[in-house]
Every structure is written in C-alpha cells, then in structure tokens.
PDB file of N, CA, C and O in Angstrom:
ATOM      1  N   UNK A   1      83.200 -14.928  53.696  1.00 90.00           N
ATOM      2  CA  UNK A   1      81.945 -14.234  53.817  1.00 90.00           C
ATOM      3  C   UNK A   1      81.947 -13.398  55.081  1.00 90.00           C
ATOM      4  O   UNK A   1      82.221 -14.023  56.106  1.00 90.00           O
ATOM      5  N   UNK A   2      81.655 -11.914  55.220  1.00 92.00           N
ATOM      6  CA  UNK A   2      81.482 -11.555  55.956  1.00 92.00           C
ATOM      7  C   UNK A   2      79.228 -11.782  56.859  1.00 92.00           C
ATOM      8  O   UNK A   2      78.107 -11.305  56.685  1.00 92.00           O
ATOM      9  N   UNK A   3      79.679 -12.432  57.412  1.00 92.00           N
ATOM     10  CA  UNK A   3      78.796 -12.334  58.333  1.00 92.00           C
ATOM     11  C   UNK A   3      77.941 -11.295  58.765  1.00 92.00           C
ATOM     12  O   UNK A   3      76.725 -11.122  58.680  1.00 92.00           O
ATOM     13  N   UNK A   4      79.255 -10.379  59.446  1.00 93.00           N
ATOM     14  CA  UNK A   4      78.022  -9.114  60.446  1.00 93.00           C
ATOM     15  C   UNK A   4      77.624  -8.582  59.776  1.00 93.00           C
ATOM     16  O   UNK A   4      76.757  -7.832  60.225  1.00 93.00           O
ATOM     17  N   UNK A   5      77.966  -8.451  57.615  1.00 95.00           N
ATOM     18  CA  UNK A   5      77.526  -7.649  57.320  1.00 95.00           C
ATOM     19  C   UNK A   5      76.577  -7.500  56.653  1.00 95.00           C
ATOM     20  O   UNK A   5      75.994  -6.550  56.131  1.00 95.00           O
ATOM     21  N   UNK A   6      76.431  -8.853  56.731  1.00 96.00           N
ATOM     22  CA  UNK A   6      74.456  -9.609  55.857  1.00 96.00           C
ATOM     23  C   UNK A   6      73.981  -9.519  57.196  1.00 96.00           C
ATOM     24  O   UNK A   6      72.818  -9.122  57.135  1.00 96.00           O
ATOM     25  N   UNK A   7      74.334  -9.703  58.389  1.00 96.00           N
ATOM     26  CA  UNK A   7      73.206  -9.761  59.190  1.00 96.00           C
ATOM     27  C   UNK A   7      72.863  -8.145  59.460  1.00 96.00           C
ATOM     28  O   UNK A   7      71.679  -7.845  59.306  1.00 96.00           O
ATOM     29  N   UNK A   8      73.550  -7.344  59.750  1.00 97.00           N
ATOM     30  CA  UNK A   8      73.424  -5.619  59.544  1.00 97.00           C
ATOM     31  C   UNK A   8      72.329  -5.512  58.447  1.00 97.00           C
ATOM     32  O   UNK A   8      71.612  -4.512  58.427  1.00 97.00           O
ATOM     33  N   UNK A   9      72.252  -6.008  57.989  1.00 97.00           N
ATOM     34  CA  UNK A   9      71.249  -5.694  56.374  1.00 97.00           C
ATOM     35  C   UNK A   9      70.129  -6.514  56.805  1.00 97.00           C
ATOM     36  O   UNK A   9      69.030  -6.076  56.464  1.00 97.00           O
ATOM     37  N   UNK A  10      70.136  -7.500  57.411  1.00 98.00           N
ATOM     38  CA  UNK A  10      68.427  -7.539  57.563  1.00 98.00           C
ATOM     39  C   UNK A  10      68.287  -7.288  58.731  1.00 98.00           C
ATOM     40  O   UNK A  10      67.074  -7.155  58.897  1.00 98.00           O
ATOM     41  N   UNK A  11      68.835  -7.132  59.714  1.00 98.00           N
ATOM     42  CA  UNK A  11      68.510  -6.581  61.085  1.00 98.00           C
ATOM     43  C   UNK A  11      67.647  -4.852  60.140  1.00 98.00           C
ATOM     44  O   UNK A  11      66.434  -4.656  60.066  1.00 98.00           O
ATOM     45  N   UNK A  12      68.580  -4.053  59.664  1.00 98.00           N
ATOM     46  CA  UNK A  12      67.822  -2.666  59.067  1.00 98.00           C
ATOM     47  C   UNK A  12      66.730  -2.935  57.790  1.00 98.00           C
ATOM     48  O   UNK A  12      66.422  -2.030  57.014  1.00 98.00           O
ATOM     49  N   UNK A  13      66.177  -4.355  57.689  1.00 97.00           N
ATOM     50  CA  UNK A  13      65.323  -4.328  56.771  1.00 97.00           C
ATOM     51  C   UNK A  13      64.105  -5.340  57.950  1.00 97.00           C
ATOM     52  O   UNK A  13      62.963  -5.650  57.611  1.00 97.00           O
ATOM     53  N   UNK A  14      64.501  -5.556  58.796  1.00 98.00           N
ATOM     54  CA  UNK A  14      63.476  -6.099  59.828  1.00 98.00           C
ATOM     55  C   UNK A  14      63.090  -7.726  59.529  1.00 98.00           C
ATOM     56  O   UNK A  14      62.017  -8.313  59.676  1.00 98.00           O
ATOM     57  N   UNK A  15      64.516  -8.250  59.010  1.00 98.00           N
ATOM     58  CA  UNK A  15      64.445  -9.415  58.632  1.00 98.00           C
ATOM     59  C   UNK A  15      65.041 -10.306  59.706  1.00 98.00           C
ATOM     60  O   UNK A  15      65.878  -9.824  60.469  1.00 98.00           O
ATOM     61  N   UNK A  16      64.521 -12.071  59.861  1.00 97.00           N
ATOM     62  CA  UNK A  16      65.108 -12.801  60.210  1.00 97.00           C
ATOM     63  C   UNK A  16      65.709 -13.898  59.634  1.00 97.00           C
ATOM     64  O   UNK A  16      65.464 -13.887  58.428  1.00 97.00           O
ATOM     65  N   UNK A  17      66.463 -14.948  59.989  1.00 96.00           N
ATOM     66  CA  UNK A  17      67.199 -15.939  59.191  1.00 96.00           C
ATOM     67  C   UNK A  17      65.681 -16.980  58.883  1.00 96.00           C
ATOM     68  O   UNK A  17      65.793 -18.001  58.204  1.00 96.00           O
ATOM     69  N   UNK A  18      64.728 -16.685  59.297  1.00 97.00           N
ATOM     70  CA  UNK A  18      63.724 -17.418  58.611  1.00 97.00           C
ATOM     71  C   UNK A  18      62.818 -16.865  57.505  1.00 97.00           C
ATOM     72  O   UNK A  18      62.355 -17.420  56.509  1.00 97.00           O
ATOM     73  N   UNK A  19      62.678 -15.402  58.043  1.00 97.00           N
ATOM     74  CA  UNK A  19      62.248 -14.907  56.835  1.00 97.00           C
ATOM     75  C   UNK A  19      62.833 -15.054  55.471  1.00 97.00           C
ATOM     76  O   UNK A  19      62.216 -15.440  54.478  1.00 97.00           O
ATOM     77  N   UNK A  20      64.365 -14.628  55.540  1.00 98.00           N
ATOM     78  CA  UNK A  20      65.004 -14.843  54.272  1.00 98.00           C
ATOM     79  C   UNK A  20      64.838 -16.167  53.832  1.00 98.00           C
ATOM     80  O   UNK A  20      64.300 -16.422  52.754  1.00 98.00           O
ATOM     81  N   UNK A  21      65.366 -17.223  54.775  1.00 97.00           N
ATOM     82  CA  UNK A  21      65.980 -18.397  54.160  1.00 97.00           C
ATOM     83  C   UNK A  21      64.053 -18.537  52.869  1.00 97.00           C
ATOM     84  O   UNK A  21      63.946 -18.918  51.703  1.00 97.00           O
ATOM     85  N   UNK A  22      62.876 -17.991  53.938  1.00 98.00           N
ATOM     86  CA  UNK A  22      61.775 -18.062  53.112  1.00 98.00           C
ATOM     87  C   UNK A  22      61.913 -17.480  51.708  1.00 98.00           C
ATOM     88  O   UNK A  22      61.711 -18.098  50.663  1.00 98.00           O
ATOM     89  N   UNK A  23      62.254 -16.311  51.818  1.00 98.00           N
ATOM     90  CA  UNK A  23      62.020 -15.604  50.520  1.00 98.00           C
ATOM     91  C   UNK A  23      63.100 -16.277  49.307  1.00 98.00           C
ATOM     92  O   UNK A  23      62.824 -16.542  48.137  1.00 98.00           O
ATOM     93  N   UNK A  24      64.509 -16.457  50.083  1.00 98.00           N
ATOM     94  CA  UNK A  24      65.365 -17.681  49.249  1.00 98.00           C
ATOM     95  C   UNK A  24      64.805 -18.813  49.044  1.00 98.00           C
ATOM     96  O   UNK A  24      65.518 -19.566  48.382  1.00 98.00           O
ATOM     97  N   UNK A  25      63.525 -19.359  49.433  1.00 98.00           N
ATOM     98  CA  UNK A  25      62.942 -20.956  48.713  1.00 98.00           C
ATOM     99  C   UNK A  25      64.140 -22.136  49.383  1.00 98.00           C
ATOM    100  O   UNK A  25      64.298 -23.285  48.971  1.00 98.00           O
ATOM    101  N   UNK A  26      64.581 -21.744  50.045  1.00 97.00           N
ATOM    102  CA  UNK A  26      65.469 -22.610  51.218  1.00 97.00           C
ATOM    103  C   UNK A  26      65.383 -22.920  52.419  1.00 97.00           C
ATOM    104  O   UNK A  26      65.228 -21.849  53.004  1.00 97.00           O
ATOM    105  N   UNK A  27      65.392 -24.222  53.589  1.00 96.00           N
ATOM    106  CA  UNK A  27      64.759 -24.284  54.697  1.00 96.00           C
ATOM    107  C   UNK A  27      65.821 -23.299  55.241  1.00 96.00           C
ATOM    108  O   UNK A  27      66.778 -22.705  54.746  1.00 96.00           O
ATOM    109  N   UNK A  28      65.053 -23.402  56.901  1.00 96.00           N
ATOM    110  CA  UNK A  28      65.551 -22.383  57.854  1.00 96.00           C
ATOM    111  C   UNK A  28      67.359 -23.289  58.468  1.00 96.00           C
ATOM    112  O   UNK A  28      68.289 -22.802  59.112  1.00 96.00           O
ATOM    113  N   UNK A  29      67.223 -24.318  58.044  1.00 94.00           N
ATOM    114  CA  UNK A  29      68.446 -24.966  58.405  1.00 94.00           C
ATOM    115  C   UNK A  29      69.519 -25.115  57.226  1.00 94.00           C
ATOM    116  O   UNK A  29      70.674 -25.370  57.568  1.00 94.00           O
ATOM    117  N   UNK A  30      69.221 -24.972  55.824  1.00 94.00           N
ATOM    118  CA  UNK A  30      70.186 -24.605  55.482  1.00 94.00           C
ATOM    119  C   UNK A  30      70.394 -23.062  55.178  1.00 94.00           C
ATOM    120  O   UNK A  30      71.273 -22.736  54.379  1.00 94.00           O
ATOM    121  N   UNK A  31      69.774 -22.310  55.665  1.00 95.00           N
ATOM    122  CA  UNK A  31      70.241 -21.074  55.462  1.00 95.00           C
ATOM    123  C   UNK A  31      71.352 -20.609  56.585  1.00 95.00           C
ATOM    124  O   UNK A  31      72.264 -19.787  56.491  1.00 95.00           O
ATOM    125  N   UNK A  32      70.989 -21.338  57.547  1.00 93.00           N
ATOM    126  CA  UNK A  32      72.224 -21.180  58.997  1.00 93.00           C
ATOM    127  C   UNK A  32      73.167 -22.242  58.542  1.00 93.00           C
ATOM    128  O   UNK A  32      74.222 -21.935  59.097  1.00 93.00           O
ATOM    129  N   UNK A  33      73.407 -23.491  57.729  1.00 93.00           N
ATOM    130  CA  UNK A  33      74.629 -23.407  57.203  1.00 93.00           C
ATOM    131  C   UNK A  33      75.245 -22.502  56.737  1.00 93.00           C
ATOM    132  O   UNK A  33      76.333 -22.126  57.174  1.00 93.00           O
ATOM    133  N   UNK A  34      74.573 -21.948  55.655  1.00 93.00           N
ATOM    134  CA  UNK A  34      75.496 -21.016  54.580  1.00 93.00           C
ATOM    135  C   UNK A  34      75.733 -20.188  55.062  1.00 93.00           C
ATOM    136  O   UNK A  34      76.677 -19.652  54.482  1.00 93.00           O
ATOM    137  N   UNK A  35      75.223 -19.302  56.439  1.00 92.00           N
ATOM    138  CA  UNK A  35      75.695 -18.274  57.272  1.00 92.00           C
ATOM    139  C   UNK A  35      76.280 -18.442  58.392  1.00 92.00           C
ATOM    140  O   UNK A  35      77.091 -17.529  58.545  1.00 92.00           O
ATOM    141  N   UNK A  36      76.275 -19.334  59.472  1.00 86.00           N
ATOM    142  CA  UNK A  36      77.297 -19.675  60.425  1.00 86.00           C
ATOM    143  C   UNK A  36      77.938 -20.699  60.014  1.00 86.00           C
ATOM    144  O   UNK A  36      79.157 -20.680  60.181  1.00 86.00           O
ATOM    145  N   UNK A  37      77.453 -21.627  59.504  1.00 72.00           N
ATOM    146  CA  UNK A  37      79.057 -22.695  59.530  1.00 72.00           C
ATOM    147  C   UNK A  37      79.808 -22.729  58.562  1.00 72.00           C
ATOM    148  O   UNK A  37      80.848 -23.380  58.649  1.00 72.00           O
ATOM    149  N   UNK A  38      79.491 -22.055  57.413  1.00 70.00           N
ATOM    150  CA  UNK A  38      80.296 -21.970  55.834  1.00 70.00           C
ATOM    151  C   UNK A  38      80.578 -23.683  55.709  1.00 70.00           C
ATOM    152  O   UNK A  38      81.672 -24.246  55.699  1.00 70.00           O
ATOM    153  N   UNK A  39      79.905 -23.987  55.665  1.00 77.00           N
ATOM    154  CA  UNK A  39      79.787 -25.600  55.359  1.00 77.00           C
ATOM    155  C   UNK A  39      78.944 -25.733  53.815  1.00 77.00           C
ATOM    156  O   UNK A  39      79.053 -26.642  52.992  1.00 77.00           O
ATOM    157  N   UNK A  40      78.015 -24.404  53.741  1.00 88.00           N
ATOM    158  CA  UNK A  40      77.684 -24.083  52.486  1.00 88.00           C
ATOM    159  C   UNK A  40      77.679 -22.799  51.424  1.00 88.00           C
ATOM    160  O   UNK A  40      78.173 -22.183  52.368  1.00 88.00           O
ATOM    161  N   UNK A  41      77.622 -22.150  50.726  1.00 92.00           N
ATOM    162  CA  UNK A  41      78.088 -21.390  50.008  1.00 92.00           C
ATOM    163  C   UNK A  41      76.548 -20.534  49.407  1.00 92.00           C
ATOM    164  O   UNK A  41      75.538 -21.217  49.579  1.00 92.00           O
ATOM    165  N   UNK A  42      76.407 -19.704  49.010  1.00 96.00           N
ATOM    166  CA  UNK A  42      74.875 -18.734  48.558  1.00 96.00           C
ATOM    167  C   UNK A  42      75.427 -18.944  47.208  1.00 96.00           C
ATOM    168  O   UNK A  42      76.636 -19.045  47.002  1.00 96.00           O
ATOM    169  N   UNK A  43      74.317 -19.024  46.080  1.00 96.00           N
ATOM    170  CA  UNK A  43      74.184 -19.437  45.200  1.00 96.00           C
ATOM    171  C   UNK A  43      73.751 -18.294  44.474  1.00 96.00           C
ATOM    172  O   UNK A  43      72.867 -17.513  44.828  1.00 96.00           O
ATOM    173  N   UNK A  44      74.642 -18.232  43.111  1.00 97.00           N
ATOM    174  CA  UNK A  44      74.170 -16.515  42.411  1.00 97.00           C
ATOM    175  C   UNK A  44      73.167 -16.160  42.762  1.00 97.00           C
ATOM    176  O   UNK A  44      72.915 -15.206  43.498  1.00 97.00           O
ATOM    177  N   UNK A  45      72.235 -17.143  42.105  1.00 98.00           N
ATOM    178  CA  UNK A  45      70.884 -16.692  42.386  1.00 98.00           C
ATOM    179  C   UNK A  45      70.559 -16.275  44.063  1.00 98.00           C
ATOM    180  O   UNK A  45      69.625 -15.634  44.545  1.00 98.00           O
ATOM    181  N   UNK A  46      71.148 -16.600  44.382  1.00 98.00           N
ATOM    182  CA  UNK A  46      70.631 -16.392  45.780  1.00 98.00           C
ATOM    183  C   UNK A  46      71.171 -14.748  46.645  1.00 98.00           C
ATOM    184  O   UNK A  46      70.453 -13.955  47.253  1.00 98.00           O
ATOM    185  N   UNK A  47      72.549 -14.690  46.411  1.00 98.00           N
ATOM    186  CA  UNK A  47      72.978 -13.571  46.126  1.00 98.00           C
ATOM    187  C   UNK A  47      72.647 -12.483  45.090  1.00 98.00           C
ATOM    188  O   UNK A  47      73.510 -11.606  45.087  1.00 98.00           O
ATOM    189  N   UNK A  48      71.742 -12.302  44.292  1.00 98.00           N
ATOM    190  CA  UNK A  48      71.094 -11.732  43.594  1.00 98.00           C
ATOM    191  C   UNK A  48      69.768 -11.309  44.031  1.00 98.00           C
ATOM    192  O   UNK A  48      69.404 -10.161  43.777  1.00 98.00           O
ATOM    193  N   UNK A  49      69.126 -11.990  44.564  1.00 98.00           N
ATOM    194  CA  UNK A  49      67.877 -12.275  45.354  1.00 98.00           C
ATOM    195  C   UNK A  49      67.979 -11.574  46.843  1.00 98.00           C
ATOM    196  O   UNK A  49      66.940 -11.327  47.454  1.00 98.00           O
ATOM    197  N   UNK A  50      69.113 -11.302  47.335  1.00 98.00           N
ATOM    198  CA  UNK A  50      69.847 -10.545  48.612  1.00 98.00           C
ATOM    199  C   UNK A  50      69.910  -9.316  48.176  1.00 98.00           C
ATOM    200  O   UNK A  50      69.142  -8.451  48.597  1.00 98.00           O
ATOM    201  N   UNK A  51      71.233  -8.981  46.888  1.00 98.00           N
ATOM    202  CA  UNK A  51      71.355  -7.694  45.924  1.00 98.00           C
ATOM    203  C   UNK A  51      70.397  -7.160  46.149  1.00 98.00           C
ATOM    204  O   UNK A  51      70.409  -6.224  46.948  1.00 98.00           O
ATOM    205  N   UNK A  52      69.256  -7.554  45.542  1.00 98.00           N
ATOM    206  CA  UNK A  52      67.880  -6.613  45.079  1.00 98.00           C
ATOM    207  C   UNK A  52      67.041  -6.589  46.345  1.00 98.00           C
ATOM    208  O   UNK A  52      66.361  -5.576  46.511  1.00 98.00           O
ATOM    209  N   UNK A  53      66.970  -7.737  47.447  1.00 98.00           N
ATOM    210  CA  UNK A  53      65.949  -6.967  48.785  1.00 98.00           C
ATOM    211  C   UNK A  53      66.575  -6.208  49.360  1.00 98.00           C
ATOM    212  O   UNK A  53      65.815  -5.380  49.863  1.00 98.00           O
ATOM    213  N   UNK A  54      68.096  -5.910  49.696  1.00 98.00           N
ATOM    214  CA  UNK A  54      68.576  -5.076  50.254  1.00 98.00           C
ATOM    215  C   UNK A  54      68.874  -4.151  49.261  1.00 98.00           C
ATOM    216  O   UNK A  54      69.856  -3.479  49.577  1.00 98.00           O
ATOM    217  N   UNK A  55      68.545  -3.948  48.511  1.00 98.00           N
ATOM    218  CA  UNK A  55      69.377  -2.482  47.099  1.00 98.00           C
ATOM    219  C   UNK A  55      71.118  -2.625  47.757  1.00 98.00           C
ATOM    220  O   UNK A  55      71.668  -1.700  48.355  1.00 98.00           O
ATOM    221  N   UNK A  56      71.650  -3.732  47.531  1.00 98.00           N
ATOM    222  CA  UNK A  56      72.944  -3.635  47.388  1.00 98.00           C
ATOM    223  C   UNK A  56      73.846  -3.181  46.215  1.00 98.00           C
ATOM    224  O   UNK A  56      73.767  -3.737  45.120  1.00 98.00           O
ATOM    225  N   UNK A  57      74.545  -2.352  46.413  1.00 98.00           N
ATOM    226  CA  UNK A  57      76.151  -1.946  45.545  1.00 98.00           C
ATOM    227  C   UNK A  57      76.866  -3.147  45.237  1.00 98.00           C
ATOM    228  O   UNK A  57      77.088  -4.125  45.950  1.00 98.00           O
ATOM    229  N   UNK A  58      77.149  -2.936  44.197  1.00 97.00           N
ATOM    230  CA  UNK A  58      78.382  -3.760  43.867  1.00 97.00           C
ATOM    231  C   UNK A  58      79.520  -4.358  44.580  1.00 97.00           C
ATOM    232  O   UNK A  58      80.110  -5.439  44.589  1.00 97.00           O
ATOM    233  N   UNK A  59      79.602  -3.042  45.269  1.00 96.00           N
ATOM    234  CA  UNK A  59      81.293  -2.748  46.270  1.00 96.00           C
ATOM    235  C   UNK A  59      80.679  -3.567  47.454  1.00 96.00           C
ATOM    236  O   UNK A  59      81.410  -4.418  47.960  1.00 96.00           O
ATOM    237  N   UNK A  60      79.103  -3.360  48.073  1.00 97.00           N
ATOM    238  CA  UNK A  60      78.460  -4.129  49.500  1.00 97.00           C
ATOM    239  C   UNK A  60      78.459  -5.612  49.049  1.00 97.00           C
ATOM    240  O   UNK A  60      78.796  -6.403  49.930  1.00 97.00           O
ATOM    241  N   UNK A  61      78.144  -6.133  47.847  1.00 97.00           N
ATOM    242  CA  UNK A  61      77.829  -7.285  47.631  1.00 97.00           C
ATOM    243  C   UNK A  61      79.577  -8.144  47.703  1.00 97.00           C
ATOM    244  O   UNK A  61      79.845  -9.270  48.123  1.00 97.00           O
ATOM    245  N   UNK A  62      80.392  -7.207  47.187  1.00 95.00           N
ATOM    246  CA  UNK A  62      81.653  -8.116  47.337  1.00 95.00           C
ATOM    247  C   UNK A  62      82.561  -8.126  48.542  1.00 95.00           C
ATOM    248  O   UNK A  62      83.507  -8.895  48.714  1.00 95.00           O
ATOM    249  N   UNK A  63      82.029  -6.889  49.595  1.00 94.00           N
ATOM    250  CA  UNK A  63      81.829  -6.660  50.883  1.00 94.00           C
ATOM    251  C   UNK A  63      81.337  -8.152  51.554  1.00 94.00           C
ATOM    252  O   UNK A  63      82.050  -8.947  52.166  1.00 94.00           O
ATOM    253  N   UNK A  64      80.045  -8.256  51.275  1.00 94.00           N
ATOM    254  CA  UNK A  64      79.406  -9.703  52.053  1.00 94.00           C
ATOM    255  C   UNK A  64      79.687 -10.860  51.917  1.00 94.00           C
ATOM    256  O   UNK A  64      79.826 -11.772  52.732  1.00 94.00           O
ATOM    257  N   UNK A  65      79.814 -10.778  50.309  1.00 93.00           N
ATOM    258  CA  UNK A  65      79.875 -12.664  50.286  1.00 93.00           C
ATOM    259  C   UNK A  65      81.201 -12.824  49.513  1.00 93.00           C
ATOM    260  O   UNK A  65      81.219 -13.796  48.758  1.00 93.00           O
ATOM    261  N   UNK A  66      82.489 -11.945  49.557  1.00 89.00           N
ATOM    262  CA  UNK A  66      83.568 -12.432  48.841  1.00 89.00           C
ATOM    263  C   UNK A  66      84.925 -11.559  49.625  1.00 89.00           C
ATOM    264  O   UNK A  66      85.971 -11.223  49.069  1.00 89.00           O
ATOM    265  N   UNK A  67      84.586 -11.354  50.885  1.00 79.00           N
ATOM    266  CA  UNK A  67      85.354 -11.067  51.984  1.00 79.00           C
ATOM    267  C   UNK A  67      86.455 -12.314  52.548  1.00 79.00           C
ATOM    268  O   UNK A  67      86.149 -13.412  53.012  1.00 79.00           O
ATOM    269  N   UNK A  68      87.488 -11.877  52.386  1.00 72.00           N
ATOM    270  CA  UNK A  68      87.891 -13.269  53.169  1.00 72.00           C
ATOM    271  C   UNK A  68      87.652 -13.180  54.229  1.00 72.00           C
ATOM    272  O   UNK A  68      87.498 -14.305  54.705  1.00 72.00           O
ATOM    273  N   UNK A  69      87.458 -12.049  55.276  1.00 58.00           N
ATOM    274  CA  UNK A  69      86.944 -11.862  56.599  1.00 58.00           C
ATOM    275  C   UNK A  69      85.845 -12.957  56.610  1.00 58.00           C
ATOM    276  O   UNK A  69      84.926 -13.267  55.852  1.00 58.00           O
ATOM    277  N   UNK A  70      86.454 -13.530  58.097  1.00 54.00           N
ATOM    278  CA  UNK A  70      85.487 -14.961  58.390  1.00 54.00           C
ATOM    279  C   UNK A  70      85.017 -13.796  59.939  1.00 54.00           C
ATOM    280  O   UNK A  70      85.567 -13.010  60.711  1.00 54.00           O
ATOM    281  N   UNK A  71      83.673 -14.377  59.663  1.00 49.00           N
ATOM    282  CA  UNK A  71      83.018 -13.887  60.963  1.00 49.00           C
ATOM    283  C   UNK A  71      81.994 -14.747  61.718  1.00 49.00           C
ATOM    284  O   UNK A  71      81.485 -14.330  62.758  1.00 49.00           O
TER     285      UNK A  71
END
C-alpha cells in the first residue's frame, strides 16, 4: 500500500484519519492500523467507498492500495 498516496488525497479533500475512518463506519484505531502498521488490510468495500470520495481512476486506486511500495 502506498501510504503518501491516500494521505495526498485527503490532505486535498480536507480530510482526517478520523474523519474517514468515520465515513468508513470504522473506529479511529483501526483505521491507523490499516494505514500505518499494515497489520490490517481495506476492505473492497472500503476501497470503493475511498474510489468514489476521492473520484479515483482505476490506475490511482491500484496506485494506493496494490503498490508494493511500503510507505
């Protein structure tokens, strides 16, 4: 998963890791698993739910969450 490049996307949508983890229906502590410790993984749905608040591409979405770039 690239990292800087979900956080680039809500930094330019004026988001924080609490807002989202809100709008994902997930606490604020496991959403900082699934983004700093990769101890957990985003869930289609959840990545879908990202897709569409950020109007992500195809090419950005496999950019973010199917990068082997560890960040």
């Amino acid at each position: 998963m690239n990292t800087n490049k979900l956080r680039a996307k809500m930094a330019l949508y004026g988001d924080t890791g609490n807002i989202l983890s809100e709008v994902l229906g997930i606490s604020p502590q496991r959403f900082s698993a699934k983004i700093n410790d990769n101890k957990a993984e985003f869930t289609q749905g959840e990545i879908q739910i990202i897709k569409d608040r950020y109007n992500l591409t195809a090419e950005e979405v496999d950019d973010i969450f199917f990068s082997k770039k560890v960040s």
